[in-house]
Amino acid sequence: MPAVATRNDAYTALALTVRDRVLKQGVRTLERYAKDDARVVAYLSAEFLPGPHLANNLLNLGITKQVRQALSELGVSLDNLIEQEEEPGLGNGGLGRLASCFLDSLASLEVPAVGYGIRYEFGIFDQTITDGCQVEITDKWLRFGNPWEIARPEIAYDVPFGGRTAAWTDDRGQYRVCWVPDTVVKGVAYDTPILDSASAPVTPAALEGRGGGIVRFRRLQPRRLLPGGRG
């Protein structure tokens, strides 16, 4: 009901509507690649910083003007909804920006490709100075969810961490050593389509997160875009 919808409700509704159009382009892209039996580039990066998706996807689909007009008829400002979006905190600094530029370029050049990374829950932190002391505040970019990603729970892998080695002698008298992990988490795939333009392919970014939809991969880096995060 528009009368009781919050700004985040309106943003999510618009984002899902736009995402449907992006995915439609993505299906056509994948069908063409399958028909051509194309080889696919796998680009692996510890960070991806694509920036907010809404304004970029509207621009690439060529529907910014139409969406702005439709929202204005409902008394909703497109600019306000664009401001509502959280920037994905999937890293920090030049490496993440460069990786996302590569994905954009691959889509523009129509190169079949998939970007692989980690779906961090806390990829960046906001750094401030309080009473002369440095204070870090986590950037909770997922607190309202992320309408641009598609969870793929059927694609999951066990990821071992830590542990120890165990030695034994097998039946043939040979010395053997194996790794016994201390912790095993389940990495679940999330797909985020990266669109260049309405006529160009979609390059998916496949991110691995902790199973059950709750990400446990945590890493803190300062948000350098803010004055307090610059060193």
Coordinates of N, CA, C and O in Angstrom, one line a residue, residues 118-214:
I118 N 33.9 -12.7 -2.6 CA 33.3 -13.1 -1.3 C 32.3 -12.0 -0.9 O 32.5 -10.8 -1.0
R119 N 31.1 -12.5 -0.4 CA 30.0 -11.7 0.0 C 30.2 -11.3 1.5 O 29.7 -11.9 2.4
Y120 N 31.0 -10.2 1.7 CA 31.3 -9.8 3.0 C 30.1 -9.2 3.7 O 29.4 -8.4 3.1
E121 N 30.0 -9.5 5.0 CA 28.9 -8.8 5.7 C 29.4 -7.4 6.1 O 28.7 -6.4 6.1
F122 N 30.7 -7.4 6.6 CA 31.3 -6.1 7.0 C 32.6 -5.9 6.2 O 33.7 -6.3 6.6
G123 N 32.5 -5.4 4.9 CA 33.7 -5.3 4.1 C 34.4 -3.9 4.4 O 35.5 -3.8 4.0
I124 N 33.6 -3.0 4.9 CA 34.2 -1.6 5.2 C 33.7 -1.2 6.6 O 32.7 -1.7 7.0
F125 N 34.4 -0.3 7.2 CA 33.9 0.3 8.4 C 34.0 1.8 8.3 O 34.9 2.3 7.6
D126 N 33.1 2.5 8.9 CA 33.2 4.0 9.0 C 34.1 4.3 10.1 O 34.0 3.9 11.3
Q127 N 35.1 5.2 9.9 CA 36.1 5.6 10.9 C 35.9 7.0 11.2 O 35.9 7.9 10.4
T128 N 35.7 7.3 12.5 CA 35.5 8.7 13.0 C 36.5 8.9 14.1 O 37.1 8.0 14.7
I129 N 36.7 10.2 14.5 CA 37.5 10.6 15.6 C 36.6 11.2 16.6 O 35.9 12.2 16.4
T130 N 36.6 10.6 17.8 CA 35.8 11.1 18.9 C 36.7 11.3 20.1 O 37.4 10.4 20.6
D131 N 36.7 12.5 20.7 CA 37.5 12.9 21.8 C 39.0 12.6 21.6 O 39.7 12.1 22.4
G132 N 39.4 12.8 20.3 CA 40.8 12.6 20.0 C 41.2 11.1 19.8 O 42.4 10.8 19.5
C133 N 40.2 10.2 19.8 CA 40.5 8.8 19.6 C 39.8 8.3 18.3 O 38.7 8.7 18.0
Q134 N 40.4 7.3 17.7 CA 39.9 6.7 16.5 C 38.8 5.7 16.9 O 39.0 4.8 17.8
V135 N 37.6 5.8 16.3 CA 36.5 4.9 16.6 C 36.0 4.3 15.3 O 35.8 5.0 14.3
E136 N 35.9 3.0 15.3 CA 35.4 2.3 14.1 C 34.0 1.9 14.3 O 33.6 1.3 15.3
I137 N 33.1 2.2 13.3 CA 31.7 1.8 13.3 C 31.5 0.9 12.1 O 31.8 1.3 10.9
T138 N 30.9 -0.3 12.3 CA 30.7 -1.2 11.2 C 29.7 -0.6 10.2 O 28.7 0.0 10.6
D139 N 30.0 -0.9 8.9 CA 29.1 -0.5 7.9 C 28.1 -1.6 7.6 O 28.4 -2.6 6.9
K140 N 26.9 -1.5 8.1 CA 25.9 -2.6 8.0 C 25.1 -2.5 6.7 O 23.9 -2.2 6.7
W141 N 25.8 -2.7 5.6 CA 25.2 -2.5 4.3 C 24.1 -3.5 4.0 O 23.2 -3.2 3.1
L142 N 24.0 -4.6 4.7 CA 23.0 -5.7 4.4 C 21.9 -5.6 5.4 O 21.0 -6.5 5.4
R143 N 21.8 -4.6 6.2 CA 20.7 -4.6 7.3 C 19.3 -4.5 6.7 O 18.4 -5.0 7.3
F144 N 19.1 -4.0 5.5 CA 17.8 -4.0 4.8 C 17.7 -5.0 3.7 O 16.8 -5.0 3.0
G145 N 18.7 -5.9 3.6 CA 18.8 -6.8 2.5 C 19.4 -6.2 1.3 O 19.7 -5.1 1.2
N146 N 19.5 -7.1 0.2 CA 20.1 -6.6 -1.0 C 19.2 -7.2 -2.2 O 19.3 -8.3 -2.5
P147 N 18.4 -6.3 -2.7 CA 17.4 -6.8 -3.8 C 18.1 -7.2 -5.1 O 17.5 -7.8 -6.0
W148 N 19.4 -6.8 -5.3 CA 20.1 -7.1 -6.5 C 20.7 -8.4 -6.6 O 21.1 -8.9 -7.7
E149 N 20.8 -9.1 -5.5 CA 21.4 -10.4 -5.5 C 20.4 -11.5 -5.6 O 19.3 -11.4 -5.1
I150 N 20.8 -12.7 -6.1 CA 19.9 -13.9 -6.2 C 20.6 -15.0 -5.4 O 21.7 -15.4 -5.8
A151 N 20.0 -15.4 -4.4 CA 20.6 -16.5 -3.6 C 20.5 -17.8 -4.4 O 19.5 -18.1 -5.0
R152 N 21.6 -18.6 -4.3 CA 21.7 -19.9 -5.0 C 22.0 -21.0 -4.0 O 23.1 -21.5 -4.0
P153 N 21.1 -21.3 -3.1 CA 21.4 -22.3 -2.1 C 21.7 -23.7 -2.6 O 22.3 -24.5 -1.9
E154 N 21.4 -24.0 -3.9 CA 21.7 -25.3 -4.4 C 23.2 -25.4 -4.8 O 23.7 -26.5 -5.1
I155 N 23.9 -24.2 -4.8 CA 25.3 -24.2 -5.1 C 26.0 -23.8 -3.8 O 26.0 -22.7 -3.3
A156 N 26.6 -24.8 -3.1 CA 27.2 -24.6 -1.8 C 28.4 -25.5 -1.7 O 28.4 -26.7 -2.2
Y157 N 29.4 -25.0 -1.0 CA 30.7 -25.8 -0.8 C 31.1 -25.7 0.7 O 31.0 -24.6 1.3
D158 N 31.7 -26.7 1.2 CA 32.3 -26.7 2.5 C 33.7 -26.0 2.4 O 34.5 -26.4 1.6
V159 N 33.9 -25.0 3.3 CA 35.2 -24.3 3.3 C 35.8 -24.5 4.7 O 35.4 -24.0 5.7
P160 N 36.9 -25.3 4.7 CA 37.6 -25.6 6.0 C 38.5 -24.4 6.4 O 39.2 -23.8 5.6
F161 N 38.7 -24.2 7.7 CA 39.6 -23.2 8.3 C 40.3 -23.8 9.4 O 39.8 -24.6 10.2
G162 N 41.6 -23.3 9.6 CA 42.4 -23.7 10.7 C 42.6 -25.2 10.8 O 42.6 -25.9 9.8
G163 N 42.9 -25.7 12.0 CA 43.0 -27.1 12.2 C 44.5 -27.6 12.5 O 45.3 -26.8 12.9
R164 N 44.7 -28.8 12.2 CA 46.0 -29.4 12.5 C 46.2 -30.6 11.5 O 45.3 -30.9 10.7
T165 N 47.4 -31.1 11.5 CA 47.7 -32.2 10.7 C 47.7 -33.5 11.5 O 48.0 -33.5 12.7
A166 N 47.3 -34.6 10.9 CA 47.3 -35.9 11.6 C 48.2 -36.9 10.7 O 48.0 -36.9 9.5
A167 N 49.0 -37.6 11.4 CA 49.9 -38.6 10.7 C 49.5 -40.0 11.1 O 49.1 -40.3 12.2
W168 N 49.7 -40.9 10.1 CA 49.5 -42.3 10.4 C 50.2 -43.1 9.3 O 50.7 -42.6 8.4
T169 N 50.3 -44.4 9.6 CA 50.9 -45.3 8.6 C 49.8 -46.2 8.0 O 49.0 -46.8 8.8
D170 N 49.8 -46.3 6.7 CA 48.7 -47.0 6.1 C 49.0 -48.5 6.1 O 50.0 -49.0 6.6
D171 N 48.1 -49.3 5.4 CA 48.2 -50.7 5.4 C 49.5 -51.2 4.7 O 50.0 -52.4 4.9
R172 N 50.1 -50.4 3.8 CA 51.3 -50.8 3.1 C 52.5 -50.3 3.8 O 53.6 -50.3 3.2
G173 N 52.4 -49.7 5.0 CA 53.5 -49.3 5.8 C 54.0 -47.9 5.3 O 55.1 -47.5 5.8
Q174 N 53.3 -47.2 4.5 CA 53.7 -45.8 4.1 C 53.2 -44.8 5.1 O 52.1 -44.8 5.5
Y175 N 54.1 -43.8 5.3 CA 53.7 -42.7 6.2 C 52.8 -41.7 5.5 O 53.0 -41.3 4.4
R176 N 51.7 -41.4 6.1 CA 50.7 -40.5 5.6 C 50.4 -39.3 6.5 O 50.5 -39.4 7.7
V177 N 50.1 -38.2 5.9 CA 49.7 -37.0 6.7 C 48.4 -36.4 6.0 O 48.4 -36.3 4.8
C178 N 47.5 -36.0 6.8 CA 46.3 -35.3 6.3 C 46.0 -34.1 7.2 O 46.4 -34.0 8.3
W179 N 45.2 -33.2 6.6 CA 44.8 -32.0 7.3 C 43.4 -32.2 8.0 O 42.5 -32.7 7.3
V180 N 43.3 -31.9 9.2 CA 42.1 -32.0 10.0 C 41.6 -30.6 10.3 O 42.2 -30.0 11.2
P181 N 40.7 -30.0 9.6 CA 40.3 -28.6 9.9 C 39.6 -28.4 11.2 O 39.0 -29.3 11.8
D182 N 39.8 -27.2 11.8 CA 39.2 -26.9 13.1 C 37.7 -26.5 12.9 O 36.9 -26.8 13.7
T183 N 37.5 -25.8 11.8 CA 36.1 -25.2 11.5 C 35.8 -25.4 10.1 O 36.6 -25.2 9.2
V184 N 34.6 -25.8 9.8 CA 34.1 -25.9 8.4 C 32.8 -25.1 8.3 O 31.8 -25.3 9.0
V185 N 32.8 -24.1 7.3 CA 31.6 -23.3 7.1 C 31.1 -23.7 5.7 O 31.9 -24.2 4.8
K186 N 29.9 -23.4 5.4 CA 29.3 -23.7 4.1 C 29.2 -22.4 3.3 O 28.5 -21.5 3.8
G187 N 29.9 -22.4 2.2 CA 29.8 -21.2 1.4 C 28.7 -21.3 0.4 O 28.6 -22.3 -0.4
V188 N 27.7 -20.4 0.4 CA 26.6 -20.4 -0.5 C 26.7 -19.4 -1.6 O 27.1 -18.2 -1.3
A189 N 26.4 -19.7 -2.8 CA 26.5 -18.8 -3.9 C 25.4 -17.7 -3.9 O 24.3 -18.0 -3.7
Y190 N 25.8 -16.5 -4.3 CA 24.8 -15.4 -4.6 C 25.3 -14.8 -5.9 O 26.4 -14.4 -6.1
D191 N 24.3 -14.6 -6.8 CA 24.6 -14.1 -8.1 C 24.1 -12.6 -8.2 O 23.0 -12.3 -7.7
T192 N 24.9 -11.7 -8.7 CA 24.6 -10.3 -8.9 C 24.9 -10.0 -10.4 O 26.0 -10.0 -10.8
P193 N 23.9 -9.8 -11.2 CA 24.1 -9.5 -12.6 C 24.7 -8.1 -12.8 O 24.3 -7.1 -12.1
I194 N 25.7 -8.0 -13.7 CA 26.4 -6.7 -14.0 C 26.0 -6.3 -15.4 O 26.5 -7.0 -16.3
L195 N 25.2 -5.3 -15.6 CA 24.8 -4.9 -16.9 C 25.6 -3.7 -17.5 O 25.8 -2.8 -16.7
D196 N 25.9 -3.8 -18.7 CA 26.6 -2.7 -19.3 C 25.6 -1.8 -20.0 O 25.6 -0.6 -19.8
S197 N 24.8 -2.3 -21.0 CA 23.8 -1.5 -21.6 C 22.7 -2.5 -22.1 O 22.8 -3.7 -22.0
A198 N 21.6 -1.9 -22.6 CA 20.5 -2.7 -22.9 C 20.8 -3.7 -24.1 O 20.1 -4.7 -24.2
S199 N 21.8 -3.4 -24.8 CA 22.1 -4.3 -26.0 C 23.4 -5.1 -25.7 O 23.8 -5.9 -26.6
A200 N 24.0 -5.0 -24.5 CA 25.2 -5.7 -24.2 C 24.9 -6.8 -23.3 O 23.9 -6.8 -22.6
P201 N 25.9 -7.8 -23.2 CA 25.6 -8.9 -22.3 C 25.7 -8.6 -20.8 O 26.1 -7.5 -20.4
V202 N 25.2 -9.5 -20.0 CA 25.3 -9.4 -18.6 C 26.4 -10.2 -18.0 O 26.5 -11.4 -18.4
T203 N 27.3 -9.7 -17.2 CA 28.4 -10.4 -16.6 C 28.0 -10.7 -15.1 O 27.9 -9.7 -14.3
P204 N 27.8 -11.9 -14.7 CA 27.4 -12.2 -13.3 C 28.6 -12.1 -12.4 O 29.7 -12.5 -12.8
A205 N 28.4 -11.6 -11.2 CA 29.4 -11.7 -10.1 C 28.9 -12.7 -9.1 O 27.9 -12.5 -8.5
A206 N 29.6 -13.8 -9.0 CA 29.2 -14.9 -8.1 C 29.9 -14.7 -6.8 O 31.2 -14.9 -6.8
L207 N 29.2 -14.4 -5.8 CA 29.8 -14.2 -4.5 C 29.5 -15.3 -3.5 O 28.4 -15.8 -3.5
E208 N 30.5 -15.7 -2.7 CA 30.3 -16.8 -1.8 C 30.0 -16.2 -0.4 O 30.8 -15.4 0.1
G209 N 29.0 -16.7 0.3 CA 28.7 -16.3 1.7 C 28.4 -17.5 2.5 O 28.3 -18.6 2.0
R210 N 28.3 -17.2 3.8 CA 28.0 -18.3 4.8 C 26.6 -18.8 4.5 O 25.7 -18.1 4.2
G211 N 26.4 -20.1 4.7 CA 25.1 -20.8 4.5 C 24.0 -20.2 5.4 O 24.3 -19.6 6.4
G212 N 22.8 -20.5 4.9 CA 21.6 -20.0 5.7 C 21.3 -18.6 5.5 O 20.5 -18.0 6.1
G213 N 22.0 -17.9 4.5 CA 21.7 -16.5 4.2 C 22.3 -15.6 5.2 O 22.1 -14.4 5.1
I214 N 23.1 -16.1 6.2 CA 23.7 -15.2 7.1 C 25.2 -15.2 6.9 O 25.8 -16.3 7.1

